[in-house]
Coordinates of C-alpha atoms and ligand atoms in Angstrom, one line a residue:
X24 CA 20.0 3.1 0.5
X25 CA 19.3 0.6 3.1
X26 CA 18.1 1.1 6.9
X27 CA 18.5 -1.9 9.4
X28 CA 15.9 -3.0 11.6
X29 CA 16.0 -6.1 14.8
X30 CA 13.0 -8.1 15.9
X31 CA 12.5 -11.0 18.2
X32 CA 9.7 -12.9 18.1
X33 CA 9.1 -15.9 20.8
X34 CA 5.6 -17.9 20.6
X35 CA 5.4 -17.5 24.8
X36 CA 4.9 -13.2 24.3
X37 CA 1.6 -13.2 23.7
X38 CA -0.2 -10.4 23.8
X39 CA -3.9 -12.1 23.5
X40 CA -6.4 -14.3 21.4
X41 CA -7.8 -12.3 18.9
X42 CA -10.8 -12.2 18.4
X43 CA -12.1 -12.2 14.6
X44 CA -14.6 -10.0 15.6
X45 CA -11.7 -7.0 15.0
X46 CA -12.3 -8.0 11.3
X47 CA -15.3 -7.0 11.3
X48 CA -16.8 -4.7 8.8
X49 CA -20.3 -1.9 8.0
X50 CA -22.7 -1.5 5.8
X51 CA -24.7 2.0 7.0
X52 CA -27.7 3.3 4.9
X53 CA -25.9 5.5 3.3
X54 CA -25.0 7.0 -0.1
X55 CA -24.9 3.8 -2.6
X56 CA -23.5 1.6 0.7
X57 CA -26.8 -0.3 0.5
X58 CA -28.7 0.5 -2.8
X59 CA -26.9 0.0 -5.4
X60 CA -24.0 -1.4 -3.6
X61 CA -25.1 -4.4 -1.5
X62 CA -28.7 -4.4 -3.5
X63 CA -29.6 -4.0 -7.1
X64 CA -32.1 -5.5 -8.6
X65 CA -32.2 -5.8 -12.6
X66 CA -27.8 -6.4 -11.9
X67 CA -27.1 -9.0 -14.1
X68 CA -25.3 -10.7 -11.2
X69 CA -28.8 -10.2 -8.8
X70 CA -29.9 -12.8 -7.0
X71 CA -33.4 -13.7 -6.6
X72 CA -33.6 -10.8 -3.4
X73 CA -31.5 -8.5 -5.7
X74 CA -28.0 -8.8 -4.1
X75 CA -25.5 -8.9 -6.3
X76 CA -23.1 -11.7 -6.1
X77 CA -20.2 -10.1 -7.7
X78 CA -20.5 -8.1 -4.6
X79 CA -21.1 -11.1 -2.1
X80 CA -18.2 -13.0 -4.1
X81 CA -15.8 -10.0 -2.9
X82 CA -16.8 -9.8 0.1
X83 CA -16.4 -13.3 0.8
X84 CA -12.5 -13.1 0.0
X85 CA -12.3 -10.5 2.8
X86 CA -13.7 -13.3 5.0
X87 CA -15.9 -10.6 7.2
X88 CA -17.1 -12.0 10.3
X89 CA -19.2 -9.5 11.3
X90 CA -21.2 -6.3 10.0
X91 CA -22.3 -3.4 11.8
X92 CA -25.9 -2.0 10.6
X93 CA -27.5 -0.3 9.5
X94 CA -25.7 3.1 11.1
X95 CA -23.8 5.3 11.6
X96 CA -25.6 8.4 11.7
X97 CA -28.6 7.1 10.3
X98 CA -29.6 5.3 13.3
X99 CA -30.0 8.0 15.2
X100 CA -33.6 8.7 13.0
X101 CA -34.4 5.2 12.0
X102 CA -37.7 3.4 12.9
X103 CA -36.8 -0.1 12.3
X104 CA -40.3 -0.9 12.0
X105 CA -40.3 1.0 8.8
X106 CA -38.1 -1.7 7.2
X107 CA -40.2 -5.1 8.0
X108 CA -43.3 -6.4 6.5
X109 CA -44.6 -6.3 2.9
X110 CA -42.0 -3.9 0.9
X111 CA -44.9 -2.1 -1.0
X112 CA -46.0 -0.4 2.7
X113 CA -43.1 0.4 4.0
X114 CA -42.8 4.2 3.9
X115 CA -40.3 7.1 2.1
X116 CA -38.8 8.8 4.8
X117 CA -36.3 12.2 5.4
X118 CA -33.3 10.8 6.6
X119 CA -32.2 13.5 8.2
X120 CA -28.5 12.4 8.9
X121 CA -27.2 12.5 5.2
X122 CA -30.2 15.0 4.2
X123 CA -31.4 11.7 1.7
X124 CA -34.9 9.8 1.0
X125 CA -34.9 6.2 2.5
X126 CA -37.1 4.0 0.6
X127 CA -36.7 0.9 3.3
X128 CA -36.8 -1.7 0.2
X129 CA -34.0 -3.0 2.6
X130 CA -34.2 -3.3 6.4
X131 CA -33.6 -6.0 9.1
X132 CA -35.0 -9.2 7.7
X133 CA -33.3 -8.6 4.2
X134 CA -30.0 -7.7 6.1
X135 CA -29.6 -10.8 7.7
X136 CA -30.7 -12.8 4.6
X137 CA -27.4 -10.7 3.0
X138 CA -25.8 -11.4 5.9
X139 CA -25.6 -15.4 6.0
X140 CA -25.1 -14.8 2.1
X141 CA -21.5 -13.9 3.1
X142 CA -21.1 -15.8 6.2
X143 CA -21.2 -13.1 8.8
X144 CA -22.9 -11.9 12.1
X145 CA -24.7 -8.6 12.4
X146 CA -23.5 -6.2 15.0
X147 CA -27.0 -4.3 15.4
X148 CA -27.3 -0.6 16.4
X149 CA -30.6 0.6 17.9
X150 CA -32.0 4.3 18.0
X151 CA -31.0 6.3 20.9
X152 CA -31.0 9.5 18.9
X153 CA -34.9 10.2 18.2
X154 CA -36.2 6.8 20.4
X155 CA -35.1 4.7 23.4
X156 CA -35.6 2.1 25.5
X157 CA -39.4 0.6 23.8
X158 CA -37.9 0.4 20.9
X159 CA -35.0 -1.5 21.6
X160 CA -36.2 -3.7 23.2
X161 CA -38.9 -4.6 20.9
X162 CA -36.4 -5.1 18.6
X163 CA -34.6 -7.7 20.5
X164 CA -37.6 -9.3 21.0
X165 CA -38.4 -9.4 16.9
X166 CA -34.8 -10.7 16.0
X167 CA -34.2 -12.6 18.7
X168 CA -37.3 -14.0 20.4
X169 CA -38.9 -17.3 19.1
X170 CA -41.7 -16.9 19.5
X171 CA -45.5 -16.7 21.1
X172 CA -45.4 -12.3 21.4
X173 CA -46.2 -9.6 19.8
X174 CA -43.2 -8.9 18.0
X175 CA -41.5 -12.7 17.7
X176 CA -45.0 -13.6 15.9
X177 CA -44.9 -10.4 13.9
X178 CA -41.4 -11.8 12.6
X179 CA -42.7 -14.9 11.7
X180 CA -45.2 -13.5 9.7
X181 CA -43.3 -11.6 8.3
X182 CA -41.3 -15.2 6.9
X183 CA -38.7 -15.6 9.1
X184 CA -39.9 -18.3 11.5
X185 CA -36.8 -18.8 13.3
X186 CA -34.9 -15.9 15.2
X187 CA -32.0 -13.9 13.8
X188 CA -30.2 -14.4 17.3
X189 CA -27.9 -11.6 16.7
X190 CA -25.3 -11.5 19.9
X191 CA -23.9 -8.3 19.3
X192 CA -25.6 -4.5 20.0
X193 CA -24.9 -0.8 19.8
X194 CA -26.1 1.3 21.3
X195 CA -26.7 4.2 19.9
X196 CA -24.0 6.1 17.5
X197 CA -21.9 8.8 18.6
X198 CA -24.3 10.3 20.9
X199 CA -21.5 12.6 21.8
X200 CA -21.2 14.3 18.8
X201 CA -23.5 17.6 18.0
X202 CA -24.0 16.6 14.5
X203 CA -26.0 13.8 15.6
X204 CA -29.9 13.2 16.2
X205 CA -30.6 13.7 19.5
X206 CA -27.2 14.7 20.8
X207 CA -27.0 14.3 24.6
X208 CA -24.8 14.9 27.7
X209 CA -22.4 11.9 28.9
X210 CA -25.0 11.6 31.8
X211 CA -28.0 11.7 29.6
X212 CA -26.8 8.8 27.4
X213 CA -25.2 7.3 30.2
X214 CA -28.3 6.9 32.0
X215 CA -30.1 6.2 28.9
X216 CA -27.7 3.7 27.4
X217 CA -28.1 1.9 31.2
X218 CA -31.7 1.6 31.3
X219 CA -31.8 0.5 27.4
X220 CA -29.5 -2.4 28.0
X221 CA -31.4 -3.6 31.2
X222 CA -34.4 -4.1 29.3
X223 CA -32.7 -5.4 26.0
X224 CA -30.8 -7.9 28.4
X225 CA -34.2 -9.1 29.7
X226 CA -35.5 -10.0 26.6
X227 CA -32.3 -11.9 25.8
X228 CA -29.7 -12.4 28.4
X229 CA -27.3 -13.9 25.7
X230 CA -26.7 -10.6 24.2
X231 CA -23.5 -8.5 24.1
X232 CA -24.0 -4.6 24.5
X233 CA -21.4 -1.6 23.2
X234 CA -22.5 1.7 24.6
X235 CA -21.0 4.7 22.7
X236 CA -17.8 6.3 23.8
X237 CA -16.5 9.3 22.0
X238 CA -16.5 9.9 18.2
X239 CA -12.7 10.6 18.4
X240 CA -10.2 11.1 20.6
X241 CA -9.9 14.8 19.6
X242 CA -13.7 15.9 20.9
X243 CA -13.2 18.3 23.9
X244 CA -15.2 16.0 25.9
X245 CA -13.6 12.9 25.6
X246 CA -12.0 10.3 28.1
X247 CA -14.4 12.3 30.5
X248 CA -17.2 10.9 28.1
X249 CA -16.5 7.8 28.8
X250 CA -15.9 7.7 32.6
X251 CA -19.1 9.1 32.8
X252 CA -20.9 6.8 30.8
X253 CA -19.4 3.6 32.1
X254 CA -20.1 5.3 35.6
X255 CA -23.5 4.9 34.4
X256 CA -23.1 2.1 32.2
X257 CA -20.4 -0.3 33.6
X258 CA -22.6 -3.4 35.2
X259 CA -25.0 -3.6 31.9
X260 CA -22.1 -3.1 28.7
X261 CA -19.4 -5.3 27.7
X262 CA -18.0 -3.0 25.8
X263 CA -16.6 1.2 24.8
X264 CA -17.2 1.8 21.4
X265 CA -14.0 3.9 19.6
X266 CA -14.4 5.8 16.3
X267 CA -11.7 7.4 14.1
X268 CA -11.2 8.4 10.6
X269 CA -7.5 9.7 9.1
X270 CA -7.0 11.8 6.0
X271 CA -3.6 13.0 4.4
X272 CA -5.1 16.4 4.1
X273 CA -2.1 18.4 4.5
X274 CA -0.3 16.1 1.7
X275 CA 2.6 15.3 4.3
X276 CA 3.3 11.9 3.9
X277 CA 5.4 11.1 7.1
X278 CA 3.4 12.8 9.2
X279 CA 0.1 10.5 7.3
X280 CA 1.6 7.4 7.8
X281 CA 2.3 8.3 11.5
X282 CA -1.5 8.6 12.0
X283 CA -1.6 5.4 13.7
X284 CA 0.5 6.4 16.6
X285 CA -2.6 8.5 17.5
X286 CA -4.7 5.4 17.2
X287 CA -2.5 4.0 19.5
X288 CA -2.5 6.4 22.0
X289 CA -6.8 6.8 21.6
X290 CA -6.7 2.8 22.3
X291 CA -4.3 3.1 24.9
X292 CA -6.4 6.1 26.9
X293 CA -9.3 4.2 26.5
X294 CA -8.6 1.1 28.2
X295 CA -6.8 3.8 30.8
X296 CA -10.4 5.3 31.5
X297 CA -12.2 1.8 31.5
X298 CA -9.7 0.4 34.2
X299 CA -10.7 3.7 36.4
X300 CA -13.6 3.1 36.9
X301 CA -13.5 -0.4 37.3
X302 CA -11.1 1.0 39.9
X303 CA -13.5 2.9 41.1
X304 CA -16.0 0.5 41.0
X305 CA -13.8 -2.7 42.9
X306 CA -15.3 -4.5 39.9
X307 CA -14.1 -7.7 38.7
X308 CA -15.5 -6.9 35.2
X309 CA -12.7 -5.7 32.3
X310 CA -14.8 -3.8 29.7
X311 CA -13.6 -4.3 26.3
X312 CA -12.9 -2.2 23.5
X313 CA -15.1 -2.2 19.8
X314 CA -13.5 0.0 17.8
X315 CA -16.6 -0.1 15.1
X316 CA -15.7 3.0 12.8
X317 CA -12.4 3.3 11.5
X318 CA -10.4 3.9 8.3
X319 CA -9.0 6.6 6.1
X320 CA -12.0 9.3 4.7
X321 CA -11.4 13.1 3.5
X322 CA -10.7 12.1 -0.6
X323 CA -15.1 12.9 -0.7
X324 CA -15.5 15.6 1.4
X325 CA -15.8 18.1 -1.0
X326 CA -17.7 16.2 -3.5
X327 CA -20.5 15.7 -0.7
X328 CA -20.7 19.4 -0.5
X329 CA -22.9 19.4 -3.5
X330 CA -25.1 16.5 -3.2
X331 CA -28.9 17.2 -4.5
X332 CA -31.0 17.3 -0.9
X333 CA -33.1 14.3 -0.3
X334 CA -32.0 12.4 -3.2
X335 CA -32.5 8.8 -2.9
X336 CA -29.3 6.3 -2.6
X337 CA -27.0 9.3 -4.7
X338 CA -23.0 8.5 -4.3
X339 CA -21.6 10.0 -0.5
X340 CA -18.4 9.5 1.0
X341 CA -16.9 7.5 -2.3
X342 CA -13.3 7.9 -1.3
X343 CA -11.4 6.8 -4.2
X344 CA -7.9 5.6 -2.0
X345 CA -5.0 6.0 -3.2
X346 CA -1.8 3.7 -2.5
X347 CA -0.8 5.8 0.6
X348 CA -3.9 5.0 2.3
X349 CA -3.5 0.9 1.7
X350 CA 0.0 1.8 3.9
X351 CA -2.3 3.7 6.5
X352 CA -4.8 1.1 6.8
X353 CA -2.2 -1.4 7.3
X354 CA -0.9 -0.1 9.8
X355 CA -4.2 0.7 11.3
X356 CA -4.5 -2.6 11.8
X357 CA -1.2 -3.6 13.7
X358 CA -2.5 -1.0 15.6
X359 CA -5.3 -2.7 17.2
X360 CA -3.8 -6.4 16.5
X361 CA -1.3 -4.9 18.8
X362 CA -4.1 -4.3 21.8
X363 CA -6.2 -7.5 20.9
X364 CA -5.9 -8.5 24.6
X365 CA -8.5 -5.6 24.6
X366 CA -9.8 -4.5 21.7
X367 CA -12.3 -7.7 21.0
X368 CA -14.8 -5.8 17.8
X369 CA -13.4 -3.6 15.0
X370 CA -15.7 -2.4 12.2
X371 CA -13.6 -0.9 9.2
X372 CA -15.9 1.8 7.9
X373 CA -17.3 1.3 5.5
X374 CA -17.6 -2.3 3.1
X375 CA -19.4 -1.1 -0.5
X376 CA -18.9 2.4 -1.9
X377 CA -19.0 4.2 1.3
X378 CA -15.5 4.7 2.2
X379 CA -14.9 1.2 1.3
X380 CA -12.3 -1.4 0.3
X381 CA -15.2 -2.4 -2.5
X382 CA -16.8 0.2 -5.1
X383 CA -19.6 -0.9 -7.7
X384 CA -20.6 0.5 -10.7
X385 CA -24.4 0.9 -11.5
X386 CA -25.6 -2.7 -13.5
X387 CA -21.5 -3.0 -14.2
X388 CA -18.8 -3.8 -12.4
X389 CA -17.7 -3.9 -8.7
X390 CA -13.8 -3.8 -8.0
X391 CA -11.1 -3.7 -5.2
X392 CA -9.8 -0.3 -4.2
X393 CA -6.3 -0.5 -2.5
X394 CA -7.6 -0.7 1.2
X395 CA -8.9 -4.4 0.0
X396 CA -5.4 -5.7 0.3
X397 CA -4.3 -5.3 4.1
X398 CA -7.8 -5.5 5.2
X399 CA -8.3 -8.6 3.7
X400 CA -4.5 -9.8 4.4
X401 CA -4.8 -9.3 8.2
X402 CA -8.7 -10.4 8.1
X403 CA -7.8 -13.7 6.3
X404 CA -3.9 -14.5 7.6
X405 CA -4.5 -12.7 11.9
X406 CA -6.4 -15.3 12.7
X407 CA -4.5 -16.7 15.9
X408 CA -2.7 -15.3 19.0
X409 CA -1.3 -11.8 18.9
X410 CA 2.2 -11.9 19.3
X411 CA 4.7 -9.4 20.8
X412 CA 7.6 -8.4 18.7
X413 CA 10.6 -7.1 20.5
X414 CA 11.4 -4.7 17.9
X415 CA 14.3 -2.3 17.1
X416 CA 13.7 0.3 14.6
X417 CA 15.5 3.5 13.3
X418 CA 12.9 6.7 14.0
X419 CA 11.5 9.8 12.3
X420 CA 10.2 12.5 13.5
X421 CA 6.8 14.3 11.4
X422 CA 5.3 17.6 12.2
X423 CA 3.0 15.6 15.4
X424 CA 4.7 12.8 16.3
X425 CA 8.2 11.9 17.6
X426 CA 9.7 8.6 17.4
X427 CA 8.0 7.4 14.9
X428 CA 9.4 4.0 14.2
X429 CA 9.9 3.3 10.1
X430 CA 9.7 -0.4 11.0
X431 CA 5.7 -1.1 12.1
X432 CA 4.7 -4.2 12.5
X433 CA 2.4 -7.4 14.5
X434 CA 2.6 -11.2 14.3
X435 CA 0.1 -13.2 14.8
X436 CA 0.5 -16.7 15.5
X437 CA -2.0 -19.8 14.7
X438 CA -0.9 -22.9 17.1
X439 CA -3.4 -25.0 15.2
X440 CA -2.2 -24.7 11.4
X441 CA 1.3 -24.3 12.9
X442 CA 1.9 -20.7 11.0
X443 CA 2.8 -17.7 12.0
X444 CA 2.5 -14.4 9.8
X445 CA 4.3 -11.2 10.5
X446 CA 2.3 -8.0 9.1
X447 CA 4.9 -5.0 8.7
X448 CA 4.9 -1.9 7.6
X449 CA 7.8 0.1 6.0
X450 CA 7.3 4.1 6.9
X451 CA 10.7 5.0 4.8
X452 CA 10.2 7.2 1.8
X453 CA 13.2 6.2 0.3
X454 CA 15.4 3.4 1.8
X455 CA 14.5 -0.3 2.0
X456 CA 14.7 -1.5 5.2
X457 CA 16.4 -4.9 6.2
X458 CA 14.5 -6.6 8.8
X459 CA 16.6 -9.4 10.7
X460 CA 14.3 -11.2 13.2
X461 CA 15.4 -13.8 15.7
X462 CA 12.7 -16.6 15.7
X463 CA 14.3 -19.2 17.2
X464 CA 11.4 -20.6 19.3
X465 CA 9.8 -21.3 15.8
X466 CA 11.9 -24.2 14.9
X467 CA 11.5 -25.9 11.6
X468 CA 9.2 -22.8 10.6
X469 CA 10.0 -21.8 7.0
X470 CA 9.3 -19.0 4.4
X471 CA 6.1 -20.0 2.8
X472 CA 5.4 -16.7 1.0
X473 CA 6.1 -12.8 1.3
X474 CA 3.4 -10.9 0.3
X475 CA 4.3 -7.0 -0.7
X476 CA 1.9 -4.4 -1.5
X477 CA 4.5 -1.2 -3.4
X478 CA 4.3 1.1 -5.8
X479 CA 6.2 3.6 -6.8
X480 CA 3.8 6.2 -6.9
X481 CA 2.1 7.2 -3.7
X482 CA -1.1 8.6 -5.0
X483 CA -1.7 5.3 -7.4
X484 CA -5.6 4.4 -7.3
X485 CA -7.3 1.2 -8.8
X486 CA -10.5 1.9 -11.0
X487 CA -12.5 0.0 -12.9
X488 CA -10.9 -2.7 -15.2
X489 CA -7.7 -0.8 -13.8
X490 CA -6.3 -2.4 -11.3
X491 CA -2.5 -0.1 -10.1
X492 CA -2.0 -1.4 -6.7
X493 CA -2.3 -5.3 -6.1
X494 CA 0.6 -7.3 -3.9
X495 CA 2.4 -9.3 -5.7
X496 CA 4.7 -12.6 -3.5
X497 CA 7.8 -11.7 -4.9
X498 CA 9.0 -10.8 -1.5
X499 CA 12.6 -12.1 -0.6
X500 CA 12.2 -13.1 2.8
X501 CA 14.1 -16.3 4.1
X502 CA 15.0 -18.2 7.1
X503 CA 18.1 -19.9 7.7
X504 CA 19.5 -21.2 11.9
X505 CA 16.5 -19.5 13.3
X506 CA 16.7 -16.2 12.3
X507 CA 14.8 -14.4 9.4
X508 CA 16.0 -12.2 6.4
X509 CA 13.6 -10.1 4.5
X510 CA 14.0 -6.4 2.7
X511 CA 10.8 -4.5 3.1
X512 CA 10.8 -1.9 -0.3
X513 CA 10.7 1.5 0.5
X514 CA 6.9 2.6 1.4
X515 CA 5.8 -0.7 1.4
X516 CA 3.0 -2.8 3.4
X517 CA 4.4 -6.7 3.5
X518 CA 3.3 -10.0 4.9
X519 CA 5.4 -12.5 5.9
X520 CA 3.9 -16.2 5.9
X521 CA 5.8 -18.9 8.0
X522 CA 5.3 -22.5 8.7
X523 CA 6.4 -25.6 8.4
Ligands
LIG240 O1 -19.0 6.0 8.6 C1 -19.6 7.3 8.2 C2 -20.1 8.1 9.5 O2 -19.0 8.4 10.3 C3 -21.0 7.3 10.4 O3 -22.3 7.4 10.0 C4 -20.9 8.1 11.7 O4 -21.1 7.3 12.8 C5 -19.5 8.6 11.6 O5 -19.4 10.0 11.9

C-alpha cells in the first residue's frame, strides 16, 4: 500500500541560519565515555597521548563542531583542578554522581588536545553543584587568560602556553533535578548562576554562558524553572539549556516514533517562557535555546542496576540502539532543525559508549551503532538555512499524541554550494509513502542522491564486525518541471540531496 503526501518548498521561507553548533556532541566522565572510549593507552591505534584514532577517525566523519565536557552529572562534584598538572599527582576521587573512582589521567588540558584532534570546540561546564563562583572563574582565567596570573601562568606551566579560548559555558547541570549534587531552588541557582556569570564574564567578556533550565519538560517544576532563573539570569546568559532523553519502553512503536512531537512542544514552551520575561523585562535581548542532552536512553537501565560501586571507568549507559531508535533520532533532529531560528547549541548525548552513536571494544575495535547515520547525515548535509516546508501529510493517532503526521520532515538549504537537502522521515508501519514536492523556486536543481536508512526489522542492531542497519542511495527520487517524485519505504529515515 501506498500513502500520498504534498510539500512545497520555496528558498524565500526561511525559518533561520543554523547554527552548526546544533551538531554538537558530549563526552561526560562517565562509564567507558572517556577511558577506554576517547583514551586508551597500549590501543594499537593510540596516539602518543593515548587517544585512539580509530576513534578520532569516526568521529571526524560525524563532522562534530562542538563537545560539551566533561558532565553531565559529574560536574556537579568535579574539582577541575584535580585534572591539571603532572598526571602522577593528580588524585583518585568518589565520584559520587555515577557511584565510580575517577582517576583524572584525563582532564581539561588533555581534552582540548582531543578536542583540536577532531576539529571541534569545547562547550565547558563548571561546578555549581558542590562549588561556585571561585572556581569558575578561576577556571576561565586558566583556559582562557594569557597570561601574567596565578592561574594563566599555572597553565603555562603546565605546557600549554597559549590559551584554550573556549567561547562557550554551562553552567552547572541540571541543578533542578534532586538526583543531582547540590540540588537547589530556581532562585538559589538563579541567583547563583547570575553572580557566576558576572565574574566569569569579567575575566573574559568574549564568552557565551547557558545557565540550566529544566532536566525535562516533564519535572513538576518546569517552565516555572526557567522564568525564575532567567528572572535572575536574563542580562548575564545567552542562553536556556533543554535536556531530554526518549525510550520505546512500552514497545509501542507509533506512539515511539511520535516522541518528537513532545520535543517539539518542550522547544516550543521554552522559547514561550524566554519571550515572557523578556516581556517582562522590555528587553531587547532574545535568549537562545542549547538543547545540550538529548537522544534515545532506557536499552541500559537495567544493566546499570548492577554495576560494582566505585569501580573505575566500568561500562554505564551502553545502549545498544536498535533500528527504531536511528528513525527517532532522525526525527529528533528535524525537530530542532525546525526551531534553528532559536535553538543555536544541541549536544547529542552521548559521543563514545555512553549512549552513543560510537561504541569501542577494549584494545579492539570501535564501530557505528544505528544513531551514526542521521546524526551524521544532518550534521554533515544541514549545514545552511533552515527551510520551511509547507507540508501535507496523512495522520495517526498513538496512545499520547494526535495528529501525528507519517510524513516528518526539514530542508535545509546551502546558497553557497547551491544544494539543498530534504531530511524526512516516514512514521508508516506498513505503506510507503509518495512524497510529491513543488520546488519550483529551485530551478535547474536536480536529484543528486537519495539516501535511505530501512530495514525490515525494527529492532535490528549493528555490533561489532556486524554492521545490520547502514543507508544505502538506492532511493528513487527524481525531479522533472519543478516538482519532485520520491517514495519513502515504509519506516524509513531518507535524505534527499539536490543541486545543480
Ligand atoms: O547523559 C547522561 C546524563 O543524563 C547526564 O550526566 C545528566 O546531565 C543527564 O541526566
Amino acid at each position: 500500500m501506498t500513502i500520498k503526501a504534498t510539500m512545497t518548498l520555496d528558498k524565500e521561507f526561511k525559518i533561520g541560519e543554523i547554527d552548526n553548533r546544533i551538531y554538537g556532541s558530549f563526552i561526560e566522565h562517565l562509564g567507558r565515555a572517556v577511558y577506554e572510549g576517547i583514551y586508551e593507552p597500549g590501543h594499537p591505534s593510540a596516539d602518543e597521548q593515548g587517544f585512539r584514532t580509530d576513534v578520532i577517525e569516526l568521529v571526524k566523519q560525524l563532522q562534530v563542531p562542538l563537545v560539551r565536557y566533561p558532565g553531565g552529572n559529574f560536574v556537579s562534584g568535579y574539582n577541575w583542578e584535580d585534572g591539571v598538572g603532572p598526571v602522577a599527582n593528580r588524585p583518585r576521587r568518589l565520584d559520587l554522581a555515577w557511584r565510580t573512582t575517577e582517576t583524572n589521567e584525563i582532564g581539561t588540558n588533555e581534552f582540548m588536545d582531543w578536542a583540536k584532534k577532531i576539529n571541534a570546540e569545547v562547550n565547558m561546564a563548571v561546578n555549581l553543584g558542590t562549588r561556585g563562583i571561585d572556581a569558575a572563574r578561576n577556571l576561565v582565567e586558566y583556559c582562557n587568560h594569557p597570561s601574567g596570573s596565578y592561574w594563566s601562568d599555572l597553565r603555562i606551566s603546565h605546557g600549554y602556553k597559549d590559551p584554550h579560548k573556549i567561547k562557550t559555558w554551562c553552567l552547572g547541570n541540571e541543578m533542578d533535578g534532586p538526583w543531582q549534587i547540590g540540588h537547589k531552588t530556581a532562585t538559589e541557582y538563579g541567583r547563583l548562576a547570575a553572580e557566576t556569570a558576572k565574574s566569569m564574564r569579567w575575566v573574559d567578556p568574549t564568552i557565551e554562558l547557558v545557565a540550566c533550565g529544566s532536566s525535562n519538560r516533564h519535572m513538576k517544576t518546569f517552565a516555572e524553572w526557567e522564568a525564575t532563573v532567567l528572572e535572575h539570569t536574563y542580562d548575564h546568559v545567552d542562553f536556556i539549556s533543554l535536556h531530554t532523553y526518549y525510550g520505546n519502553r512500552d514497545n509501542d512503536l507509533g506512539n515511539y516514533l511520535a516522541q518528537s512531537l513532545d520535543m517539539d512542544q518542550f522547544i516550543y514552551s521554552v522559547i514561550a517562557t524566554a519571550d515572557y520575561i523578556k516581556a517582562k523585562k522590555r528587553s531587547k535581548k532574545t535568549i537562545n535555546l542549547s538543547f545540550d542532552e538529548w537522544n534515545v536512553w532506557f536499552h541500559s537501565n537495567d544493566a546499570d542496576k548492577q554495576i560494582e560501586p566505585w569501580s573505575i571507568a566500568p561500562p554505564q549507559l551502553e545502549d545498544i540502539y536498535t533500528f527504531e531508535d536511528a528513525l527517532l533520532v532522525g526525527s529528533m533532529l528535524i525537530s530542532m532543525i525546525k526551531r534553528a531560528d532559536r535553538v543555536k547549541i544541541a549536544c547529542l548525548a552521548q559521543l563514545v559508549n555512553v549512549i552513543a552513536p560510537i561504541m569501542t571494544e577494549k584494545g579492539g575495535e570501535a564501530w557505528k551503532q544505528p544513531i551514526f547515520y542521521p546524526y551524521m547525515h544532518a550534521s554533515v548535509l544541514g549545514r545552511g538555512v533552515a527551510l520551511n516546508s509547507i507540508v501535507s501529510s496523512p495522520k495517526y493517532d498513538s496512545k499520547d499524541f494526535t495528529d501525528v503526521p507519517y510524513l516528518d520532515t526539514v530542508s535545509v538549504y546551502n546558497e553557497e554550494n547551491d544544494t539543498v537537502t530534504i531530511f524526512a522521515v516516514n512514521r508508516h508501519q506498513t505503506d510507503t509513502l509518495s512524497l510529491q514536492a513543488d520546488i519550483r523556486s529551485f530551478e535547474g536543481y536536480k536529484v543528486v542522491e537519495h539516501i535511505v536508512l530501512e530495514n525490515d526489522d525494527v529492532k535490528a542492531t549493528n555490533q561489532i564486525n556486524r554492521s545490520n542497519v547502514v543507508p544505502h542511495s538506492n532511493g528513487d527520487a527524481s525531479v522533472d518541471g519543478g516538482q519532485l517524485t520520491a517514495h519513502l519505504p515504509k519506516l524509513s529515515w531518507n535524505v534527499i540531496r539536490l543541486g545543480k
